[in-house]
Every structure is written in C-alpha cells, then in structure tokens.
C-alpha cells in the first residue's frame, strides 16, 4: 500500500530530518522523494510504502499533521489511489 506525502512551508533547517525520522519510527519506507526550494519556500513530495507501518493510515495522517504543526509546515498524507483519482485529467 502506497501513500503520497506532501510538505509545504517556509524553508528552515531540519524539515526533511524530522519527517524522515517520524517515518522511520513508524516503519514507513520512502520509495521516492523530490524536494525543491523556490526562494524561501520549501516543497517536498514523497511516495511511501505504508504496508508495514505500525499504525493505520488514519493515525499516520493525524500524527504527520501534528509533526507539521510542530515544525511550522503543512504535511499531508493521502493513499495513492485517492491521490491519483483527485489528480486525474
């Protein structure tokens, strides 16, 4: 089961480290990652494998939102199927 994580906000030290640490602690494997900084704005997208996670998707969604609040960015996690349906042309 795959998920799509997006992280948006003002750039600062430690964003990637904090998100990746959370994912590792919850057995979420990063399959692909892309990040860019446009002027002072940080944007990251990750494709993750959540099939071995120690928590259900709903818990991961809520906790990642909390991590985002802690570090001052917006973090969203969606199931890959939902993401694909929402972004279909």
Coordinates of C-alpha atoms in Angstrom, one line a residue:
X1 CA 0.0 0.0 0.0
X2 CA 1.5 3.3 -1.1
X3 CA 0.9 6.8 0.1
X4 CA 1.8 10.3 -1.1
X5 CA 3.2 12.8 1.4
X6 CA 3.4 16.5 0.6
X7 CA 5.2 19.0 2.7
X8 CA 4.9 22.8 2.1
X9 CA 6.1 25.8 4.0
X10 CA 8.9 28.3 4.7
X11 CA 12.3 26.7 4.4
X12 CA 14.2 26.0 7.6
X13 CA 16.8 23.6 8.9
X14 CA 15.6 20.1 9.8
X15 CA 12.3 19.7 7.9
X16 CA 13.5 16.6 5.9
X17 CA 15.2 15.1 9.0
X18 CA 12.1 15.5 11.2
X19 CA 9.7 14.0 8.6
X20 CA 12.1 11.1 7.8
X21 CA 12.7 10.4 11.5
X22 CA 8.9 10.1 12.1
X23 CA 8.5 7.8 9.1
X24 CA 11.4 5.5 10.2
X25 CA 9.9 5.3 13.7
X26 CA 6.6 4.1 12.2
X27 CA 8.1 1.6 9.7
X28 CA 7.1 3.7 6.7
X29 CA 9.5 3.2 3.8
X30 CA 10.4 6.1 1.5
X31 CA 10.3 4.8 -2.1
X32 CA 10.9 8.1 -3.9
X33 CA 11.4 11.7 -2.8
X34 CA 11.6 15.0 -4.5
X35 CA 12.2 18.4 -2.9
X36 CA 12.7 21.9 -4.1
X37 CA 13.1 25.3 -2.6
X38 CA 11.8 28.3 -4.5
X39 CA 13.1 31.4 -3.0
X40 CA 12.4 30.8 0.7
X41 CA 9.6 28.2 0.2
X42 CA 10.1 24.5 0.7
X43 CA 8.2 21.9 -1.2
X44 CA 8.6 18.1 -0.9
X45 CA 6.7 15.2 -2.3
X46 CA 7.3 11.6 -1.2
X47 CA 6.0 8.3 -2.3
X48 CA 6.0 5.9 0.6
X49 CA 5.2 2.3 1.4
X50 CA 2.8 2.2 4.4
X51 CA 2.1 -1.5 4.2
X52 CA 4.5 -2.4 7.1
X53 CA 3.6 0.6 9.2
X54 CA 3.0 0.1 12.9
X55 CA -0.1 2.4 12.6
X56 CA -3.2 2.6 10.4
X57 CA -3.3 5.3 7.7
X58 CA -5.7 7.5 9.7
X59 CA -3.2 7.6 12.6
X60 CA -0.3 8.4 10.3
X61 CA -2.3 11.3 8.7
X62 CA -3.2 12.8 12.0
X63 CA 0.3 12.4 13.5
X64 CA 2.0 13.8 10.4
X65 CA -0.2 16.9 10.6
X66 CA 1.0 17.3 14.2
X67 CA 4.6 17.0 13.1
X68 CA 3.9 19.7 10.6
X69 CA 2.4 22.0 13.2
X70 CA 5.5 21.4 15.4
X71 CA 7.9 22.5 12.7
X72 CA 5.8 25.1 11.0
X73 CA 4.9 23.4 7.7
X74 CA 1.9 21.7 6.2
X75 CA 2.1 17.9 5.9
X76 CA -0.5 15.9 4.1
X77 CA -0.6 12.1 3.6
X78 CA -3.0 10.5 1.1
X79 CA -3.5 7.0 0.0
X80 CA -2.0 6.6 -3.5
X81 CA -5.4 5.7 -5.0
X82 CA -7.1 8.8 -3.6
X83 CA -4.3 11.0 -4.8
X84 CA -4.5 9.5 -8.4
X85 CA -8.3 9.9 -8.5
X86 CA -8.0 13.6 -7.4
X87 CA -5.3 14.4 -9.9
X88 CA -6.7 12.6 -12.9
X89 CA -7.1 14.7 -16.0

